[in-house]
């Protein structure tokens, strides 16, 4: 079917691949070939978008509103190229915020951080099923012009569709191993203690283990719905 370009935001070899979680197998199951890469820290770069069927942009500890982030301009430019050429984009957490920004929305600090599983309804169940999804973010974004709101709560917009593109504030890709990779990056950056004061990280990991089968199924289902919506797959 083609290449699914997956952008991660961790320059540590192997850790970004771990953070891809269930998105990679979900793409493979649809006949797509995931190519995981990063623009962080002078990463290997990306192929020509003409060779890419789908662009997936994952989460990051940085803010999509922070123009001092060294690699952000190049990533926003790449996403803008994808939008301009009609390459479907799936944005997850930071990726959704960046996609909203590229499409004309705004990104800023959320009224409060969200940590853990959060129940969400849906305005379009054929594309986004209602359910409980893992949240771990501090920023929020506005609905881009011409986009369809799919889900929201008191913190802000949680999902939207714009043409073939889909942005979700939550983390459908999460696995216990991906979460362990997050914790490793937090420990390196010195924010682990701050986060541990906000949320019981061992309890959240135990919750992830208990929910792992359900979260994997939900991710595969969501990615398949996105691909069908985007025209990558024929229903």
mmCIF file of C-alpha atoms in Angstrom:
data_model
loop_
_atom_site.group_PDB
_atom_site.id
_atom_site.type_symbol
_atom_site.label_atom_id
_atom_site.label_comp_id
_atom_site.label_asym_id
_atom_site.label_seq_id
_atom_site.Cartn_x
_atom_site.Cartn_y
_atom_site.Cartn_z
ATOM 1 C CA UNK A 1 0.000 0.000 0.000
ATOM 2 C CA UNK A 2 2.881 2.396 0.662
ATOM 3 C CA UNK A 3 4.994 4.018 3.341
ATOM 4 C CA UNK A 4 3.628 5.438 6.577
ATOM 5 C CA UNK A 5 6.106 8.075 7.731
ATOM 6 C CA UNK A 6 6.056 8.203 11.551
ATOM 7 C CA UNK A 7 7.732 11.200 13.200
ATOM 8 C CA UNK A 8 8.941 10.761 16.782
ATOM 9 C CA UNK A 9 10.588 13.350 19.009
ATOM 10 C CA UNK A 10 13.345 11.482 20.802
ATOM 11 C CA UNK A 11 16.915 11.438 19.551
ATOM 12 C CA UNK A 12 17.950 8.513 21.784
ATOM 13 C CA UNK A 13 18.483 5.509 19.464
ATOM 14 C CA UNK A 14 15.674 2.996 19.783
ATOM 15 C CA UNK A 15 13.572 4.948 22.262
ATOM 16 C CA UNK A 16 11.484 6.719 19.645
ATOM 17 C CA UNK A 17 10.686 3.373 18.039
ATOM 18 C CA UNK A 18 9.535 2.120 21.437
ATOM 19 C CA UNK A 19 7.296 5.157 21.844
ATOM 20 C CA UNK A 20 5.502 4.337 18.582
ATOM 21 C CA UNK A 21 3.632 1.704 20.583
ATOM 22 C CA UNK A 22 0.654 0.100 18.880
ATOM 23 C CA UNK A 23 0.514 2.599 16.010
ATOM 24 C CA UNK A 24 3.289 0.729 14.175
ATOM 25 C CA UNK A 25 1.568 -2.671 14.225
ATOM 26 C CA UNK A 26 -1.754 -0.994 13.411
ATOM 27 C CA UNK A 27 -0.248 0.532 10.270
ATOM 28 C CA UNK A 28 1.439 -2.742 9.327
ATOM 29 C CA UNK A 29 -1.858 -4.541 9.720
ATOM 30 C CA UNK A 30 -3.326 -2.244 7.077
ATOM 31 C CA UNK A 31 -0.577 -3.084 4.599
ATOM 32 C CA UNK A 32 1.421 0.089 5.233
ATOM 33 C CA UNK A 33 5.159 0.061 5.874
ATOM 34 C CA UNK A 34 6.003 2.251 8.914
ATOM 35 C CA UNK A 35 9.173 4.308 8.556
ATOM 36 C CA UNK A 36 10.055 5.758 11.970
ATOM 37 C CA UNK A 37 12.303 8.808 11.951
ATOM 38 C CA UNK A 38 12.886 12.130 13.693
ATOM 39 C CA UNK A 39 13.960 15.674 12.954
ATOM 40 C CA UNK A 40 15.217 16.085 16.532
ATOM 41 C CA UNK A 41 18.945 16.448 17.056
ATOM 42 C CA UNK A 42 19.852 16.375 13.381
ATOM 43 C CA UNK A 43 17.969 13.151 12.745
ATOM 44 C CA UNK A 44 18.170 11.211 9.486
ATOM 45 C CA UNK A 45 15.537 13.350 7.806
ATOM 46 C CA UNK A 46 12.540 12.258 5.787
ATOM 47 C CA UNK A 47 11.824 10.868 2.337
ATOM 48 C CA UNK A 48 10.081 12.790 -0.414
ATOM 49 C CA UNK A 49 6.402 13.082 0.527
ATOM 50 C CA UNK A 50 5.530 11.820 -2.939
ATOM 51 C CA UNK A 51 6.710 8.441 -1.656
ATOM 52 C CA UNK A 52 4.579 8.620 1.516
ATOM 53 C CA UNK A 53 0.993 7.382 1.821
ATOM 54 C CA UNK A 54 0.398 8.653 5.381
ATOM 55 C CA UNK A 55 2.207 10.981 7.792
ATOM 56 C CA UNK A 56 1.873 10.226 11.517
ATOM 57 C CA UNK A 57 3.207 12.763 14.036
ATOM 58 C CA UNK A 58 3.504 11.562 17.631
ATOM 59 C CA UNK A 59 3.787 13.325 20.980
ATOM 60 C CA UNK A 60 6.646 15.437 22.319
ATOM 61 C CA UNK A 61 7.651 17.039 25.584
ATOM 62 C CA UNK A 62 8.056 20.364 23.768
ATOM 63 C CA UNK A 63 5.189 22.734 22.963
ATOM 64 C CA UNK A 64 3.920 23.110 19.417
ATOM 65 C CA UNK A 65 3.569 26.817 20.188
ATOM 66 C CA UNK A 66 7.225 27.295 21.151
ATOM 67 C CA UNK A 67 9.082 28.670 18.143
ATOM 68 C CA UNK A 68 12.407 28.440 19.994
ATOM 69 C CA UNK A 69 12.312 24.635 19.629
ATOM 70 C CA UNK A 70 15.121 24.053 17.082
ATOM 71 C CA UNK A 71 13.374 21.462 14.938
ATOM 72 C CA UNK A 72 9.802 22.780 15.147
ATOM 73 C CA UNK A 73 9.899 25.040 12.074
ATOM 74 C CA UNK A 74 11.097 22.190 9.855
ATOM 75 C CA UNK A 75 8.420 19.887 11.216
ATOM 76 C CA UNK A 76 5.639 22.425 10.754
ATOM 77 C CA UNK A 77 6.908 22.988 7.204
ATOM 78 C CA UNK A 78 6.813 19.258 6.507
ATOM 79 C CA UNK A 79 3.265 18.995 7.834
ATOM 80 C CA UNK A 80 2.299 21.998 5.739
ATOM 81 C CA UNK A 81 3.678 20.264 2.671
ATOM 82 C CA UNK A 82 1.655 17.161 3.515
ATOM 83 C CA UNK A 83 -1.526 19.215 3.823
ATOM 84 C CA UNK A 84 -0.783 21.040 0.567
ATOM 85 C CA UNK A 85 -0.194 17.814 -1.352
ATOM 86 C CA UNK A 86 -3.105 15.918 0.210
ATOM 87 C CA UNK A 87 -0.985 13.423 2.128
ATOM 88 C CA UNK A 88 -3.203 12.347 5.064
ATOM 89 C CA UNK A 89 -1.850 13.372 8.469
ATOM 90 C CA UNK A 90 -2.619 11.656 11.764
ATOM 91 C CA UNK A 91 -1.533 13.925 14.608
ATOM 92 C CA UNK A 92 -1.306 12.530 18.133
ATOM 93 C CA UNK A 93 -1.062 14.871 21.168
ATOM 94 C CA UNK A 94 1.777 17.248 20.148
ATOM 95 C CA UNK A 95 1.121 16.068 16.584
ATOM 96 C CA UNK A 96 -2.518 17.155 16.835
ATOM 97 C CA UNK A 97 -1.486 20.541 18.230
ATOM 98 C CA UNK A 98 1.038 21.015 15.424
ATOM 99 C CA UNK A 99 -1.532 19.947 12.824
ATOM 100 C CA UNK A 100 -4.047 22.431 14.229
ATOM 101 C CA UNK A 101 -1.428 25.171 14.025
ATOM 102 C CA UNK A 102 -0.559 24.313 10.417
ATOM 103 C CA UNK A 103 -4.253 24.472 9.520
ATOM 104 C CA UNK A 104 -4.723 27.893 11.106
ATOM 105 C CA UNK A 105 -5.639 27.031 14.694
ATOM 106 C CA UNK A 106 -3.904 28.279 17.830
ATOM 107 C CA UNK A 107 -1.934 26.370 20.469
ATOM 108 C CA UNK A 108 -1.495 27.508 24.059
ATOM 109 C CA UNK A 109 -1.458 26.430 27.672
ATOM 110 C CA UNK A 110 -4.461 24.351 28.709
ATOM 111 C CA UNK A 111 -6.498 25.495 31.725
ATOM 112 C CA UNK A 112 -5.143 22.430 33.486
ATOM 113 C CA UNK A 113 -2.978 19.439 32.639
ATOM 114 C CA UNK A 114 -4.592 16.098 31.904
ATOM 115 C CA UNK A 115 -3.013 12.891 33.193
ATOM 116 C CA UNK A 116 -4.410 9.383 32.919
ATOM 117 C CA UNK A 117 -7.422 7.838 31.230
ATOM 118 C CA UNK A 118 -10.210 10.273 30.379
ATOM 119 C CA UNK A 119 -13.660 9.377 29.028
ATOM 120 C CA UNK A 120 -14.582 11.151 25.801
ATOM 121 C CA UNK A 121 -17.725 11.264 23.769
ATOM 122 C CA UNK A 122 -17.798 11.731 20.011
ATOM 123 C CA UNK A 123 -19.617 13.751 17.393
ATOM 124 C CA UNK A 124 -18.629 11.282 14.648
ATOM 125 C CA UNK A 125 -18.654 7.678 15.925
ATOM 126 C CA UNK A 126 -17.813 6.292 12.492
ATOM 127 C CA UNK A 127 -14.428 8.020 12.693
ATOM 128 C CA UNK A 128 -13.805 8.368 16.425
ATOM 129 C CA UNK A 129 -15.477 5.898 18.790
ATOM 130 C CA UNK A 130 -16.392 7.153 22.247
ATOM 131 C CA UNK A 131 -14.265 5.647 24.987
ATOM 132 C CA UNK A 132 -11.556 6.169 27.560
ATOM 133 C CA UNK A 133 -8.253 7.386 26.160
ATOM 134 C CA UNK A 134 -4.928 8.123 27.827
ATOM 135 C CA UNK A 135 -4.166 11.815 28.230
ATOM 136 C CA UNK A 136 -0.797 13.287 29.170
ATOM 137 C CA UNK A 137 -0.501 16.906 28.093
ATOM 138 C CA UNK A 138 -0.242 20.506 29.275
ATOM 139 C CA UNK A 139 -1.253 22.417 26.124
ATOM 140 C CA UNK A 140 -4.521 22.807 24.237
ATOM 141 C CA UNK A 141 -5.493 23.944 20.740
ATOM 142 C CA UNK A 142 -8.370 25.611 18.955
ATOM 143 C CA UNK A 143 -10.414 24.221 16.100
ATOM 144 C CA UNK A 144 -8.788 25.132 12.776
ATOM 145 C CA UNK A 145 -10.951 26.933 10.201
ATOM 146 C CA UNK A 146 -12.979 24.454 8.176
ATOM 147 C CA UNK A 147 -12.340 21.550 10.571
ATOM 148 C CA UNK A 148 -14.952 19.317 12.194
ATOM 149 C CA UNK A 149 -14.918 19.019 15.969
ATOM 150 C CA UNK A 150 -15.047 15.351 16.943
ATOM 151 C CA UNK A 151 -14.609 15.492 20.723
ATOM 152 C CA UNK A 152 -14.031 18.010 23.493
ATOM 153 C CA UNK A 153 -14.249 18.363 27.250
ATOM 154 C CA UNK A 154 -13.835 21.110 29.845
ATOM 155 C CA UNK A 155 -10.073 21.227 29.196
ATOM 156 C CA UNK A 156 -10.442 21.859 25.484
ATOM 157 C CA UNK A 157 -10.713 20.356 22.033
ATOM 158 C CA UNK A 158 -9.793 16.671 22.046
ATOM 159 C CA UNK A 159 -10.139 15.599 18.414
ATOM 160 C CA UNK A 160 -10.870 17.085 15.006
ATOM 161 C CA UNK A 161 -10.962 16.141 11.346
ATOM 162 C CA UNK A 162 -10.010 18.375 8.443
ATOM 163 C CA UNK A 163 -10.349 16.784 5.019
ATOM 164 C CA UNK A 164 -8.322 13.545 5.175
ATOM 165 C CA UNK A 165 -6.479 14.648 8.329
ATOM 166 C CA UNK A 166 -7.181 13.648 11.927
ATOM 167 C CA UNK A 167 -5.830 15.173 15.126
ATOM 168 C CA UNK A 168 -6.332 13.602 18.561
ATOM 169 C CA UNK A 169 -5.121 15.087 21.841
ATOM 170 C CA UNK A 170 -4.920 11.677 23.503
ATOM 171 C CA UNK A 171 -2.492 8.776 23.072
ATOM 172 C CA UNK A 172 -4.086 5.778 21.298
ATOM 173 C CA UNK A 173 -0.599 4.285 20.771
ATOM 174 C CA UNK A 174 0.222 3.882 24.459
ATOM 175 C CA UNK A 175 1.655 0.612 25.790
ATOM 176 C CA UNK A 176 3.471 -0.191 29.054
ATOM 177 C CA UNK A 177 6.744 -0.255 27.083
ATOM 178 C CA UNK A 178 6.027 3.126 25.474
ATOM 179 C CA UNK A 179 5.208 4.552 28.884
ATOM 180 C CA UNK A 180 8.495 3.185 30.245
ATOM 181 C CA UNK A 181 10.272 5.009 27.398
ATOM 182 C CA UNK A 182 8.490 8.236 28.391
ATOM 183 C CA UNK A 183 9.615 7.762 31.995
ATOM 184 C CA UNK A 184 13.191 7.226 30.813
ATOM 185 C CA UNK A 185 13.129 10.519 28.931
ATOM 186 C CA UNK A 186 11.577 12.326 31.915
ATOM 187 C CA UNK A 187 14.328 11.013 34.175
ATOM 188 C CA UNK A 188 16.992 12.240 31.767
ATOM 189 C CA UNK A 189 15.422 15.695 31.479
ATOM 190 C CA UNK A 190 14.885 16.031 35.225
ATOM 191 C CA UNK A 191 11.088 16.364 35.149
ATOM 192 C CA UNK A 192 10.277 12.900 36.521
ATOM 193 C CA UNK A 193 10.046 14.145 40.108
ATOM 194 C CA UNK A 194 7.744 16.990 39.104
ATOM 195 C CA UNK A 195 5.432 14.624 37.241
ATOM 196 C CA UNK A 196 5.512 12.122 40.096
ATOM 197 C CA UNK A 197 4.127 14.867 42.325
ATOM 198 C CA UNK A 198 1.199 15.338 39.912
ATOM 199 C CA UNK A 199 0.300 11.722 39.229
ATOM 200 C CA UNK A 200 1.001 8.299 40.721
ATOM 201 C CA UNK A 201 3.244 6.971 37.944
ATOM 202 C CA UNK A 202 3.467 3.355 39.251
ATOM 203 C CA UNK A 203 -0.336 3.237 39.539
ATOM 204 C CA UNK A 204 -0.710 4.611 36.020
ATOM 205 C CA UNK A 205 1.712 1.998 34.701
ATOM 206 C CA UNK A 206 -0.309 -0.737 36.451
ATOM 207 C CA UNK A 207 -3.467 0.672 34.856
ATOM 208 C CA UNK A 208 -1.778 0.557 31.450
ATOM 209 C CA UNK A 209 -0.815 -3.083 31.986
ATOM 210 C CA UNK A 210 -4.380 -3.961 32.977
ATOM 211 C CA UNK A 211 -5.814 -2.158 29.966
ATOM 212 C CA UNK A 212 -3.138 -3.196 27.438
ATOM 213 C CA UNK A 213 -5.308 -5.546 25.380
ATOM 214 C CA UNK A 214 -8.163 -3.050 25.221
ATOM 215 C CA UNK A 215 -5.915 -0.100 24.345
ATOM 216 C CA UNK A 216 -4.228 -2.105 21.588
ATOM 217 C CA UNK A 217 -7.598 -3.010 20.067
ATOM 218 C CA UNK A 218 -8.768 0.608 20.319
ATOM 219 C CA UNK A 219 -5.637 1.886 18.576
ATOM 220 C CA UNK A 220 -5.920 -0.602 15.712
ATOM 221 C CA UNK A 221 -9.583 0.340 15.311
ATOM 222 C CA UNK A 222 -8.898 4.090 15.326
ATOM 223 C CA UNK A 223 -6.011 3.852 12.840
ATOM 224 C CA UNK A 224 -8.163 1.736 10.510
ATOM 225 C CA UNK A 225 -10.989 4.284 10.716
ATOM 226 C CA UNK A 226 -8.557 7.105 9.993
ATOM 227 C CA UNK A 227 -7.120 5.254 6.992
ATOM 228 C CA UNK A 228 -10.592 4.566 5.618
ATOM 229 C CA UNK A 229 -11.656 8.177 6.191
ATOM 230 C CA UNK A 230 -8.496 9.418 4.480
ATOM 231 C CA UNK A 231 -9.035 7.210 1.456
ATOM 232 C CA UNK A 232 -5.920 5.158 2.103
ATOM 233 C CA UNK A 233 -8.187 2.123 2.383
ATOM 234 C CA UNK A 234 -11.373 1.324 0.542
ATOM 235 C CA UNK A 235 -14.205 0.656 3.072
#
